[in-house]
Coordinates of C-alpha atoms and ligand atoms in Angstrom, one line a residue:
X902 CA -46.4 1.2 26.5
X903 CA -43.1 -0.1 27.4
X904 CA -43.9 -3.3 27.5
X905 CA -45.6 -2.9 24.1
X906 CA -42.3 -1.4 22.7
X907 CA -40.0 -4.3 24.4
X908 CA -42.1 -7.0 22.5
X909 CA -42.5 -5.1 19.4
X910 CA -38.5 -4.7 19.0
X911 CA -38.6 -8.9 20.4
X912 CA -40.7 -9.3 17.6
X913 CA -38.9 -7.2 14.7
X914 CA -35.4 -8.9 15.8
X915 CA -37.2 -12.4 15.6
X916 CA -38.2 -11.9 12.4
X917 CA -35.0 -10.6 10.9
X918 CA -34.4 -12.8 7.7
X919 CA -31.4 -15.2 6.7
X920 CA -31.2 -12.9 3.7
X921 CA -31.2 -9.9 6.1
X922 CA -28.4 -11.4 8.4
X923 CA -26.3 -12.5 5.3
X924 CA -24.3 -9.5 4.2
X925 CA -24.7 -8.9 0.5
X926 CA -21.7 -10.5 -1.6
X927 CA -18.8 -8.1 -1.8
X928 CA -16.0 -9.8 -2.4
X929 CA -12.6 -7.6 -3.2
X930 CA -11.2 -8.2 -5.4
X931 CA -13.6 -8.4 -7.5
X932 CA -13.2 -12.7 -8.7
X933 CA -12.7 -14.3 -11.8
X934 CA -16.6 -15.9 -11.7
X935 CA -19.1 -15.7 -9.0
X936 CA -22.6 -17.7 -9.6
X937 CA -24.8 -16.7 -6.7
X938 CA -27.2 -19.7 -6.0
X939 CA -30.2 -20.0 -4.4
X940 CA -30.7 -19.6 0.0
X941 CA -28.2 -19.9 2.6
X942 CA -25.8 -21.7 4.4
X943 CA -26.1 -21.7 8.3
X944 CA -23.0 -22.6 10.4
X945 CA -24.3 -24.6 13.2
X946 CA -22.5 -23.9 16.8
X947 CA -20.5 -26.8 16.6
X948 CA -19.4 -26.9 13.2
X949 CA -16.4 -29.1 11.7
X950 CA -14.3 -27.9 9.4
X951 CA -12.6 -30.9 7.3
X952 CA -8.9 -30.3 6.5
X953 CA -6.5 -32.7 4.3
X954 CA -3.5 -34.3 5.6
X955 CA -0.6 -31.2 4.8
X956 CA 0.6 -29.3 7.6
X957 CA -0.3 -26.1 6.1
X958 CA -3.6 -26.4 5.1
X959 CA -4.1 -27.8 8.9
X960 CA -3.2 -24.4 10.2
X961 CA -5.1 -22.4 7.8
X962 CA -8.7 -24.8 9.2
X963 CA -7.4 -24.3 12.8
X964 CA -6.8 -20.1 12.1
X965 CA -10.3 -20.5 10.5
X966 CA -12.0 -22.0 13.5
X967 CA -10.6 -19.5 16.0
X968 CA -12.2 -16.8 13.5
X969 CA -15.3 -18.5 13.3
X970 CA -15.9 -19.1 16.9
X971 CA -15.8 -15.9 18.2
X972 CA -16.9 -16.9 22.0
X973 CA -20.4 -18.2 20.6
X974 CA -19.1 -21.0 18.4
X975 CA -17.2 -24.1 18.8
X976 CA -16.0 -25.1 15.6
X977 CA -13.4 -28.2 15.4
X978 CA -10.9 -29.3 12.8
X979 CA -11.2 -32.8 11.7
X980 CA -8.2 -34.0 9.2
X981 CA -9.8 -36.0 6.4
X982 CA -12.8 -37.2 7.9
X983 CA -15.8 -38.5 5.5
X984 CA -17.6 -35.2 4.3
X985 CA -19.9 -34.7 6.8
X986 CA -23.2 -32.4 6.5
X987 CA -23.1 -29.0 7.5
X988 CA -19.7 -28.6 7.3
X989 CA -16.6 -26.6 6.0
X990 CA -14.7 -29.3 3.7
X991 CA -10.9 -28.0 2.3
X992 CA -9.9 -30.0 -0.5
X993 CA -6.5 -30.7 -2.3
X994 CA -7.0 -31.8 -5.7
X995 CA -5.4 -32.3 -8.8
X996 CA -7.8 -30.6 -11.3
X997 CA -6.0 -28.8 -14.4
X998 CA -9.3 -26.4 -14.8
X999 CA -7.9 -24.6 -11.5
X1000 CA -5.2 -22.3 -12.0
X1001 CA -1.9 -21.3 -10.3
X1002 CA -2.9 -20.1 -6.9
X1003 CA -6.9 -20.2 -8.1
X1004 CA -9.7 -22.1 -6.2
X1005 CA -13.1 -23.1 -6.0
X1006 CA -15.5 -22.5 -3.4
X1007 CA -19.0 -23.6 -3.6
X1008 CA -21.4 -22.3 -0.8
X1009 CA -24.5 -24.5 -1.0
X1010 CA -27.4 -24.6 1.9
X1011 CA -25.8 -27.7 3.1
X1012 CA -22.1 -26.4 3.8
X1013 CA -18.8 -25.4 1.9
X1014 CA -16.7 -27.1 -0.1
X1015 CA -12.8 -25.0 -0.9
X1016 CA -10.8 -27.1 -3.6
X1017 CA -7.5 -26.4 -4.9
X1018 CA -4.5 -27.3 -6.2
X1019 CA -2.1 -25.7 -3.8
X1020 CA -2.3 -24.5 -0.2
X1021 CA -1.9 -21.1 -1.7
X1022 CA -5.1 -21.5 -3.7
X1023 CA -6.9 -22.5 0.0
X1024 CA -5.4 -19.9 1.7
X1025 CA -6.9 -17.0 -0.8
X1026 CA -10.3 -19.0 -0.8
X1027 CA -10.5 -18.6 2.7
X1028 CA -9.6 -14.6 2.5
X1029 CA -13.2 -15.0 -0.1
X1030 CA -15.0 -17.1 2.3
X1031 CA -14.4 -15.0 4.9
X1032 CA -15.4 -11.9 2.9
X1033 CA -19.0 -13.8 2.3
X1034 CA -19.4 -14.2 6.3
X1035 CA -21.0 -10.9 7.9
X1036 CA -18.7 -8.0 8.7
X1037 CA -18.5 -8.9 12.5
X1038 CA -16.4 -12.1 11.4
X1039 CA -13.5 -9.3 11.3
X1040 CA -14.3 -7.9 14.8
X1041 CA -11.0 -8.7 17.1
X1042 CA -13.1 -9.2 20.1
X1043 CA -15.3 -12.1 20.5
X1044 CA -18.8 -11.4 19.2
X1045 CA -21.1 -11.5 22.9
X1046 CA -24.5 -11.0 20.6
X1047 CA -26.7 -14.1 19.3
X1048 CA -26.0 -13.9 15.9
X1049 CA -25.5 -16.9 13.7
X1050 CA -22.9 -16.9 10.6
X1051 CA -24.5 -16.9 7.6
X1052 CA -22.9 -17.5 4.1
X1053 CA -25.2 -16.9 0.6
X1054 CA -25.3 -19.4 -1.6
X1055 CA -22.6 -18.7 -4.4
X1056 CA -19.8 -20.3 -6.7
X1057 CA -16.8 -18.8 -7.0
X1058 CA -13.8 -19.7 -9.6
X1059 CA -10.6 -17.5 -9.0
X1060 CA -7.4 -17.3 -9.9
X1061 CA -5.2 -14.1 -10.0
X1062 CA -4.4 -12.1 -12.6
X1063 CA -0.5 -10.9 -12.0
X1064 CA 1.8 -13.0 -9.6
X1065 CA 3.6 -10.0 -8.4
X1066 CA 0.9 -7.9 -6.1
X1067 CA 2.8 -5.6 -3.9
X1068 CA 2.8 -2.9 -1.4
X1069 CA 5.6 -1.5 -0.4
X1070 CA 6.4 0.0 3.3
X1071 CA 8.8 2.6 3.7
X1072 CA 10.1 1.5 7.1
X1073 CA 12.8 4.4 6.7
X1074 CA 11.5 7.6 6.8
X1075 CA 9.2 6.0 10.4
X1076 CA 10.5 3.0 11.6
X1077 CA 7.6 0.7 12.6
X1078 CA 8.5 -2.4 14.5
X1079 CA 8.1 -6.1 13.9
X1080 CA 4.6 -6.7 15.5
X1081 CA 3.3 -3.5 13.1
X1082 CA 4.6 -4.8 10.4
X1083 CA 3.0 -8.0 11.0
X1084 CA -0.4 -6.3 11.5
X1085 CA 0.2 -4.7 8.3
X1086 CA 0.8 -8.6 6.9
X1087 CA -2.2 -9.4 8.3
X1088 CA -5.0 -6.5 6.2
X1089 CA -2.7 -6.8 3.2
X1090 CA -3.4 -11.0 2.5
X1091 CA -7.1 -10.0 3.2
X1092 CA -6.9 -8.4 0.4
X1093 CA -4.5 -11.3 -1.6
X1094 CA -1.5 -9.1 -1.7
X1095 CA 1.5 -11.3 -1.8
X1096 CA 4.3 -9.1 -2.0
X1097 CA 5.6 -6.9 1.0
X1098 CA 8.3 -4.6 -0.7
X1099 CA 10.9 -2.7 2.5
X1100 CA 12.4 0.0 1.9
X1101 CA 15.1 -0.6 4.5
X1102 CA 17.3 2.4 4.1
X1103 CA 17.3 6.1 3.2
X1104 CA 18.6 9.2 4.2
X1105 CA 16.5 9.5 7.4
X1106 CA 17.3 6.1 8.7
X1107 CA 19.4 2.4 7.9
X1108 CA 17.0 0.1 9.5
X1109 CA 18.2 -3.9 9.1
X1110 CA 21.4 -5.0 10.8
X1111 CA 24.7 -5.6 8.8
X1112 CA 26.6 -7.8 11.3
X1113 CA 30.1 -7.0 9.6
X1114 CA 29.4 -3.2 9.2
X1115 CA 27.2 -2.4 12.9
X1116 CA 27.8 1.5 12.8
X1117 CA 25.3 1.2 10.0
X1118 CA 22.8 0.8 12.8
X1119 CA 24.2 2.1 16.2
X1120 CA 24.9 5.5 14.4
X1121 CA 22.5 4.9 10.8
X1122 CA 19.2 4.0 12.7
X1123 CA 18.6 6.7 14.6
X1124 CA 17.9 10.3 14.5
X1125 CA 17.0 13.8 16.3
X1126 CA 13.1 13.7 16.5
X1127 CA 11.2 16.1 15.1
X1128 CA 7.2 16.3 14.2
X1129 CA 5.6 18.4 11.4
X1130 CA 6.2 18.8 7.7
X1131 CA 9.3 17.1 6.3
X1132 CA 11.0 19.3 4.5
X1133 CA 11.1 22.1 6.9
X1134 CA 12.4 19.9 9.7
X1135 CA 15.0 21.9 11.9
X1136 CA 18.4 20.3 11.8
X1137 CA 20.3 18.7 14.7
X1138 CA 21.4 21.2 17.2
X1139 CA 25.2 20.8 18.3
X1140 CA 25.2 18.1 20.9
X1141 CA 22.1 17.1 20.8
X1142 CA 21.4 13.1 21.5
X1143 CA 20.1 10.9 18.3
X1144 CA 17.2 9.2 20.4
X1145 CA 14.4 8.8 17.2
X1146 CA 14.4 5.4 15.0
X1147 CA 15.0 1.5 15.3
X1148 CA 16.4 -1.2 13.6
X1149 CA 15.1 -4.8 12.7
X1150 CA 17.5 -7.2 14.1
X1151 CA 18.2 -10.2 11.9
X1152 CA 16.1 -12.4 13.9
X1153 CA 13.5 -9.7 13.7
X1154 CA 14.0 -9.9 9.7
X1155 CA 13.6 -13.8 9.6
X1156 CA 10.3 -13.4 12.4
X1157 CA 8.7 -11.0 9.5
X1158 CA 9.7 -13.3 6.8
X1159 CA 9.0 -16.2 8.1
X1160 CA 5.2 -14.9 9.4
X1161 CA 4.9 -13.6 5.5
X1162 CA 5.4 -16.9 4.3
X1163 CA 2.8 -18.4 6.4
X1164 CA 0.9 -16.3 4.9
X1165 CA 2.2 -16.6 1.3
X1166 CA 3.8 -13.2 1.4
X1167 CA 7.4 -12.6 -0.2
X1168 CA 9.2 -10.0 1.6
X1169 CA 11.4 -7.8 -1.5
X1170 CA 14.7 -6.0 0.5
X1171 CA 15.3 -2.7 -0.5
X1172 CA 18.8 -0.9 0.0
X1173 CA 18.4 2.4 -1.9
X1174 CA 22.1 4.0 -3.6
X1175 CA 23.9 5.5 -4.7
X1176 CA 21.3 8.6 -3.8
X1177 CA 19.2 8.5 -0.5
X1178 CA 22.2 7.2 1.3
X1179 CA 22.6 9.6 3.8
X1180 CA 22.2 7.3 6.9
X1181 CA 24.7 4.7 5.6
X1182 CA 26.9 7.6 5.3
X1183 CA 26.0 9.4 8.6
X1184 CA 27.8 5.7 10.0
X1185 CA 30.4 6.0 7.5
X1186 CA 31.7 9.5 6.2
X1187 CA 34.5 7.7 3.9
X1188 CA 31.6 6.4 1.3
X1189 CA 31.0 10.0 0.1
X1190 CA 32.4 11.7 -2.8
X1191 CA 32.8 14.2 -0.6
X1192 CA 34.7 14.8 2.9
X1193 CA 32.6 15.9 6.1
X1194 CA 30.6 15.4 8.6
X1195 CA 27.3 13.7 8.3
X1196 CA 24.2 13.4 10.5
X1197 CA 20.5 11.0 9.9
X1198 CA 18.4 13.5 8.0
X1199 CA 15.6 14.4 10.8
X1200 CA 13.3 15.5 7.4
X1201 CA 15.2 19.0 6.9
X1202 CA 16.1 20.5 3.8
X1203 CA 19.2 18.8 2.7
X1204 CA 17.8 18.9 -0.8
X1205 CA 16.1 21.1 -3.0
X1206 CA 13.0 19.5 -5.2
X1207 CA 12.5 22.8 -7.9
X1208 CA 9.1 20.9 -9.2
X1209 CA 8.2 21.4 -13.0
X1210 CA 10.4 18.4 -14.0
X1211 CA 13.7 19.9 -12.8
X1212 CA 16.7 18.1 -11.5
X1213 CA 17.1 18.6 -8.1
X1214 CA 19.9 18.8 -6.2
X1215 CA 21.4 18.4 -3.1
X1216 CA 22.5 20.8 -0.5
X1217 CA 24.5 17.9 1.4
X1218 CA 25.6 14.8 -0.2
X1219 CA 23.7 11.9 0.1
X1220 CA 25.5 9.7 -2.1
X1221 CA 27.9 6.5 -2.3
X1222 CA 30.5 7.5 -4.5
X1223 CA 31.1 5.3 -7.2
X1224 CA 34.4 6.2 -7.9
X1225 CA 35.4 4.9 -4.3
X1226 CA 36.2 1.3 -4.3
X1227 CA 35.5 1.0 -0.2
X1228 CA 31.9 1.6 -1.6
X1229 CA 32.1 -1.5 -3.5
X1230 CA 33.6 -3.7 -0.7
X1231 CA 30.5 -2.4 1.7
X1232 CA 27.8 -2.9 -0.5
X1233 CA 29.6 -6.7 -0.8
X1234 CA 28.9 -7.1 2.7
X1235 CA 25.3 -5.5 2.7
X1236 CA 24.3 -7.6 0.0
X1237 CA 25.8 -10.7 1.3
X1238 CA 24.1 -10.3 4.4
X1239 CA 20.7 -9.3 2.8
X1240 CA 21.0 -12.1 0.5
X1241 CA 21.3 -14.4 3.0
X1242 CA 18.6 -12.9 5.6
X1243 CA 15.9 -13.0 2.2
X1244 CA 14.8 -16.1 1.0
X1245 CA 12.9 -13.8 -2.2
X1246 CA 14.7 -14.1 -5.6
X1247 CA 15.1 -10.3 -5.8
X1248 CA 16.9 -8.1 -4.4
X1249 CA 15.6 -3.9 -4.9
X1250 CA 19.0 -1.7 -5.6
X1251 CA 16.8 1.8 -5.5
X1252 CA 18.9 4.2 -7.9
X1253 CA 16.1 6.4 -7.8
X1254 CA 16.6 10.3 -7.5
X1255 CA 20.7 10.4 -7.1
X1256 CA 22.1 13.9 -6.8
X1257 CA 25.2 14.4 -8.7
X1258 CA 26.2 18.3 -8.3
X1259 CA 28.6 16.6 -6.0
X1260 CA 29.8 14.2 -8.5
X1261 CA 30.2 16.8 -11.0
X1262 CA 32.8 18.2 -8.9
X1263 CA 34.8 15.5 -7.7
X1264 CA 37.8 14.8 -9.1
X1265 CA 38.2 11.0 -8.6
X1266 CA 34.8 10.7 -10.6
X1267 CA 36.5 12.9 -13.2
X1268 CA 39.2 10.5 -13.3
X1269 CA 36.9 7.3 -13.3
X1270 CA 35.5 8.8 -16.7
X1271 CA 38.2 8.9 -18.3
X1272 CA 39.4 5.4 -17.2
X1273 CA 36.3 3.9 -17.9
X1274 CA 35.3 6.0 -21.0
X1275 CA 31.9 6.9 -19.5
X1276 CA 30.8 9.8 -21.6
X1277 CA 28.4 11.5 -18.6
X1278 CA 27.3 11.0 -15.1
X1279 CA 24.0 9.1 -16.5
X1280 CA 26.9 6.6 -17.9
X1281 CA 28.6 6.7 -14.3
X1282 CA 26.0 6.1 -12.2
X1283 CA 25.0 3.0 -15.0
X1284 CA 28.3 2.0 -14.5
X1285 CA 27.6 1.8 -10.7
X1286 CA 24.3 -0.2 -11.4
X1287 CA 26.2 -2.6 -13.4
X1288 CA 28.3 -3.3 -10.7
X1289 CA 25.4 -3.3 -7.8
X1290 CA 23.9 -6.3 -10.4
X1291 CA 27.3 -8.1 -10.6
X1292 CA 27.4 -8.6 -6.5
X1293 CA 24.0 -9.6 -6.5
X1294 CA 24.3 -11.6 -8.9
X1295 CA 27.1 -13.6 -7.3
X1296 CA 24.8 -13.8 -4.1
X1297 CA 22.7 -16.2 -6.5
X1298 CA 20.1 -13.3 -6.3
X1299 CA 18.3 -10.8 -9.2
X1300 CA 18.4 -7.6 -9.5
X1301 CA 15.3 -4.8 -9.6
X1302 CA 15.7 -1.2 -9.4
X1303 CA 13.7 1.9 -9.4
X1304 CA 13.5 2.8 -13.4
X1305 CA 16.4 5.6 -13.0
X1306 CA 18.2 2.3 -13.5
X1307 CA 17.8 2.7 -17.5
X1308 CA 19.7 6.0 -17.7
X1309 CA 23.1 5.3 -19.2
X1310 CA 22.1 2.1 -20.7
X1311 CA 20.5 -0.8 -18.0
X1312 CA 21.9 -3.8 -16.3
X1313 CA 22.4 -7.1 -18.2
X1314 CA 19.7 -8.9 -16.2
X1315 CA 17.9 -6.0 -14.5
X1316 CA 14.1 -5.5 -13.6
X1317 CA 12.7 -2.2 -13.6
X1318 CA 9.8 -1.1 -11.5
X1319 CA 8.6 1.6 -13.4
X1320 CA 7.7 4.7 -10.9
X1321 CA 8.0 8.0 -13.4
X1322 CA 4.9 6.7 -14.7
X1323 CA 5.1 3.3 -16.6
X1324 CA 7.4 4.4 -19.3
X1325 CA 10.1 3.2 -17.8
X1326 CA 8.6 0.1 -17.8
X1327 CA 7.8 -0.1 -21.5
X1328 CA 10.7 0.8 -22.3
X1329 CA 12.5 -2.1 -19.8
X1330 CA 10.0 -4.3 -21.7
X1331 CA 11.2 -3.3 -24.9
X1332 CA 14.6 -4.0 -24.2
X1333 CA 13.9 -7.7 -22.5
X1334 CA 13.6 -6.9 -19.2
X1335 CA 11.1 -7.9 -16.5
X1336 CA 9.0 -5.2 -15.2
X1337 CA 6.8 -4.3 -11.4
X1338 CA 4.5 -1.1 -12.6
X1339 CA 4.0 0.7 -9.9
X1340 CA 3.4 4.3 -11.5
X1341 CA 2.5 7.5 -9.2
X1342 CA 0.0 8.3 -11.2
X1343 CA -2.1 5.4 -10.1
X1344 CA -0.2 3.8 -7.7
X1345 CA 1.7 6.4 -5.2
X1346 CA -0.2 6.0 -1.8
X1347 CA 1.3 8.4 0.2
X1348 CA 0.0 11.3 -1.9
X1349 CA -3.7 12.8 -0.6
X1350 CA -6.6 10.9 -1.5
X1351 CA -8.9 14.6 -1.3
X1352 CA -9.1 18.3 -1.2
X1353 CA -6.1 19.2 0.8
X1354 CA -8.7 21.6 2.6
X1355 CA -9.5 18.4 4.6
X1356 CA -6.1 15.8 4.3
X1357 CA -2.9 15.8 5.6
X1358 CA -0.8 18.2 3.2
X1359 CA 1.5 16.0 0.8
X1360 CA 2.5 17.7 -2.6
X1361 CA 0.1 15.5 -5.3
X1362 CA -3.4 13.6 -5.2
X1363 CA -3.8 10.3 -6.3
X1364 CA -8.1 9.6 -5.6
X1365 CA -9.8 6.5 -5.1
X1366 CA -11.3 6.8 -8.3
X1367 CA -7.8 7.0 -10.4
X1368 CA -6.1 4.4 -8.8
X1369 CA -8.9 2.0 -9.7
X1370 CA -8.1 2.8 -13.3
X1371 CA -4.6 1.3 -12.9
X1372 CA -3.8 -1.4 -15.3
X1373 CA -0.1 -2.6 -15.3
X1374 CA -0.4 -3.7 -18.8
X1375 CA -0.5 -1.1 -21.5
X1376 CA -1.2 -1.5 -25.0
X1377 CA 1.5 -2.9 -27.0
X1378 CA 4.0 -4.3 -23.9
X1379 CA 5.2 -7.7 -24.2
X1380 CA 2.7 -9.1 -20.9
X1381 CA 5.3 -12.0 -20.7
X1382 CA 7.8 -9.4 -19.1
X1383 CA 5.3 -7.9 -17.0
X1384 CA 5.0 -9.7 -13.2
X1385 CA 2.4 -7.9 -11.7
X1386 CA 2.5 -3.6 -9.5
X1387 CA 2.3 -2.7 -6.5
X1388 CA 1.1 0.6 -4.3
X1389 CA 4.2 2.1 -2.8
X1390 CA 3.4 4.0 0.8
X1391 CA 6.5 6.3 1.7
X1392 CA 6.1 7.4 5.3
X1393 CA 8.0 11.1 5.1
X1394 CA 4.2 12.2 6.4
X1395 CA 3.6 9.0 8.0
X1396 CA 4.2 9.0 11.6
X1397 CA 2.0 6.2 13.2
X1398 CA -0.1 2.9 12.1
X1399 CA -3.6 4.4 12.4
X1400 CA -2.2 6.8 9.4
X1401 CA -0.3 4.3 7.6
X1402 CA -4.0 2.3 7.7
X1403 CA -5.8 5.3 6.6
X1404 CA -3.2 6.2 3.7
X1405 CA -3.9 2.3 2.6
X1406 CA -7.1 1.7 2.6
X1407 CA -9.1 2.1 0.4
X1408 CA -6.8 2.8 -2.3
X1409 CA -5.3 -1.0 -1.3
X1410 CA -8.6 -2.1 -2.1
X1411 CA -8.3 -0.8 -5.9
X1412 CA -4.5 -1.8 -6.3
X1413 CA -5.0 -5.4 -4.8
X1414 CA -8.3 -5.6 -8.2
X1415 CA -6.3 -4.0 -10.5
X1416 CA -3.1 -6.8 -9.7
X1417 CA -5.8 -9.9 -9.3
X1418 CA -8.9 -9.7 -10.9
X1419 CA -9.5 -9.7 -15.1
X1420 CA -9.6 -6.2 -16.4
X1421 CA -12.7 -6.8 -17.9
X1422 CA -14.9 -7.3 -14.4
X1423 CA -13.6 -3.8 -14.0
X1424 CA -16.6 -1.4 -12.5
X1425 CA -16.5 1.6 -11.0
X1426 CA -19.7 1.5 -9.5
X1427 CA -19.9 -1.5 -7.9
X1428 CA -16.5 -1.5 -6.5
X1429 CA -17.5 1.8 -4.7
X1430 CA -20.6 -0.4 -3.7
X1431 CA -18.4 -3.2 -2.4
X1432 CA -16.0 -0.6 -1.0
X1433 CA -18.5 0.9 1.4
X1434 CA -19.4 -2.7 2.5
X1435 CA -15.9 -3.5 3.2
X1436 CA -15.3 0.2 5.4
X1437 CA -18.0 -1.9 7.8
X1438 CA -15.5 -4.8 8.1
X1439 CA -12.4 -2.3 8.5
X1440 CA -14.2 -0.9 10.8
X1441 CA -15.1 -4.0 13.0
X1442 CA -11.3 -5.2 12.2
X1443 CA -10.4 -1.5 14.0
X1444 CA -8.5 -0.3 11.0
X1445 CA -8.2 2.9 10.0
X1446 CA -9.4 4.1 7.0
X1447 CA -10.0 7.4 4.3
X1448 CA -13.7 8.6 4.0
X1449 CA -12.3 10.9 1.0
X1450 CA -14.7 9.5 -1.3
X1451 CA -17.5 10.7 0.7
X1452 CA -16.1 14.2 0.5
X1453 CA -16.6 17.0 -2.3
X1454 CA -14.6 17.3 -5.3
X1455 CA -13.8 21.5 -5.8
X1456 CA -13.1 22.6 -9.2
X1457 CA -12.3 26.1 -9.0
X1458 CA -12.0 28.3 -12.4
X1459 CA -12.3 31.9 -12.9
X1460 CA -14.7 33.9 -15.2
X1461 CA -13.3 37.7 -16.6
X1462 CA -10.9 38.4 -13.8
X1463 CA -11.9 38.0 -11.1
X1464 CA -14.7 35.7 -10.8
X1465 CA -14.5 32.7 -9.2
X1466 CA -16.5 29.6 -10.5
X1467 CA -16.9 26.7 -8.2
X1468 CA -18.0 23.4 -9.7
X1469 CA -18.9 20.5 -6.8
X1470 CA -19.1 17.1 -7.5
X1471 CA -18.6 13.8 -5.8
X1472 CA -16.3 10.5 -6.7
X1473 CA -19.2 8.3 -5.7
X1474 CA -22.8 8.3 -6.8
X1475 CA -25.9 9.0 -4.7
X1476 CA -24.6 12.2 -2.9
X1477 CA -26.3 15.6 -1.9
X1478 CA -24.1 18.4 -1.3
X1479 CA -25.0 21.1 1.0
X1480 CA -22.4 24.4 1.7
X1481 CA -22.7 27.5 3.4
X1482 CA -20.6 30.5 2.7
X1483 CA -22.2 32.6 5.9
X1484 CA -19.6 30.9 8.3
X1485 CA -22.4 28.7 9.8
X1486 CA -22.0 24.5 9.6
X1487 CA -24.4 23.7 6.4
X1488 CA -26.7 20.4 7.1
X1489 CA -29.4 18.9 4.7
X1490 CA -31.4 21.7 4.8
X1491 CA -28.7 24.2 3.6
X1492 CA -28.8 24.9 0.1
X1493 CA -28.2 21.8 -1.8
X1494 CA -25.3 22.2 -4.9
X1495 CA -27.3 21.6 -8.4
X1496 CA -25.1 24.0 -10.5
X1497 CA -21.8 26.3 -10.6
X1498 CA -21.5 28.6 -7.7
X1499 CA -20.1 32.1 -7.6
X1500 CA -19.1 33.5 -4.1
X1501 CA -21.1 36.3 -2.8
X1502 CA -20.1 39.7 -2.0
X1503 CA -17.5 39.8 1.2
X1504 CA -17.7 35.6 2.0
X1505 CA -14.9 34.3 3.7
X1506 CA -15.6 31.1 3.4
X1507 CA -17.1 28.1 2.0
X1508 CA -18.6 25.3 3.8
X1509 CA -19.9 22.0 2.1
X1510 CA -20.5 18.5 3.4
X1511 CA -22.4 15.5 1.8
X1512 CA -25.5 13.8 3.4
X1513 CA -27.0 10.3 1.7
X1514 CA -30.7 9.5 3.0
X1515 CA -30.6 12.3 5.1
X1516 CA -27.7 11.4 6.8
X1517 CA -23.9 13.2 7.0
X1518 CA -21.2 11.1 5.1
X1519 CA -18.8 13.1 4.3
X1520 CA -16.4 15.4 6.5
X1521 CA -17.0 19.2 7.2
X1522 CA -15.1 20.9 4.7
X1523 CA -13.8 24.4 5.1
X1524 CA -12.2 26.5 2.3
X1525 CA -11.5 30.0 2.9
X1526 CA -12.1 32.4 0.0
X1527 CA -8.6 33.6 -0.7
X1528 CA -7.7 29.7 -1.3
X1529 CA -10.1 29.7 -3.8
X1530 CA -8.9 32.3 -5.7
X1531 CA -5.4 31.4 -5.2
X1532 CA -6.6 28.5 -7.0
X1533 CA -8.3 30.1 -9.6
X1534 CA -5.2 32.6 -10.2
X1535 CA -6.8 35.4 -9.1
X1536 CA -4.8 38.1 -7.5
Ligands
ACM1653 C1 10.7 7.3 -5.8 O1 9.5 7.5 -5.7 N1 11.7 8.0 -5.6 C2 11.2 5.6 -6.3

């Protein structure tokens, strides 16, 4: 019996077809054109990658060979050798039909050819090629199984829709090491992102060494350690040592910049001023309009965010003083060193969320308003921003800032990063300025991606399906001024890299596709299918992702004054939702949701879980009835 079972298993594994071994074609971001061919290409265990006489491409070929070898194959790289059958050939060509950063990838039953006009195109083509291999190719460990690397025959022609395809990482609220930033770059390039915006300074830490201002990192990079919910954490206690934080030395920055450049990623540095500057002020208190003692915030309530569109205000003055010439001398030093370290053409000066309640009370500001003929505090901030631009331009760089830099009049050459929706970007383009779109409604990946009952709490939600609707080109805008877009990962609530990954993926897939793929290729159901395929790749790569698309969407309303109506749905197709009100854990044999529910008398909670093909797909979600009442507006 045992023996026959063994033989049966052997036979089944023997008869796995190439079609079964090959991954279903699931490329993210979706290429411009993808035409499936007939049959498969099996990479021989001793295949050759043929590279052109170009050092950059040869390095890519060597990296690809290492990835394909994985302990079971011996893939070698040869330069410019005559085309051999059963090989992978990388070709630098001069072909006007291939657009900038584009490539042509052809897999036939006899081999692979990848052509591009520039090394960047070869790099993007390799990312696509890797996605055609089974997900195990992403495994960090050697593959010990008796498997073959099989590719489906296909012809792909591809190029990006936008040149600015970014992710922003806030390294101030939590510091991430050089190795962790490199790892993040490795993940993002798989999805053809080409820009990493580093938010280097904020109230919670100054993260870049400025040699002429050593206290910025001696003092500003460190805070007292707290764990919990941002905005509720306790202030430093008297005499408590600030031991939590870190910063990048200038050598670290050079290392990150080089690592990124080798992968066709630009690094955009952000120095966020005049607001969000508590770490700088803790180091140099004389930069504030308000004399006093300052500390680097551990995430305490130093500001009031009233919500509902009202203006927030500071409980502590966390702004640089625009009426103090020392501030401009300080910024001159900072931007001089920043400009030398980052080759990218832009420097980001922040400009967002500046509390002005302390400025209002400052005599020096009042005097400056008279002297410079500034009518209000918007114009005071605009005066400051224009001086930032002068400094940045004098270093040979262009300035970009958050959309608040429109208030009081935009600096003459500034580019705008639109985050409070896209209206700031639309207005900036109307005024003839360059624009990058990163609106909260589609691109804020610090928000929760599912129900608050199961996600780590943040004050807003952005589901994958909504992120997938991101289009950086609103109707009527001058497209030539829209450089592209980016997703922003603020890290007030992101304490470690596992969670960093969880917040980025899969929404990063959606943003990548919005920025790379033609708009007319957008197809949510197909994207959801590909996303699930890529979950397996992320698991192989040991990268965490959010499984939130598998959890129910809960909508609550009220009938009469006291009856809760619960509507359940799912973000993706093909899932059934099972529920209980009796406190036990539902499985696929429990009632299946089919129409809006009311709550049985005295029930304490609803428990829900999704299934597909008799397997649980989502997480067990529990919502107390008291919480549902609150959501429904029932007292
Ligand atoms: C921002 O989210 N304050 C730019």
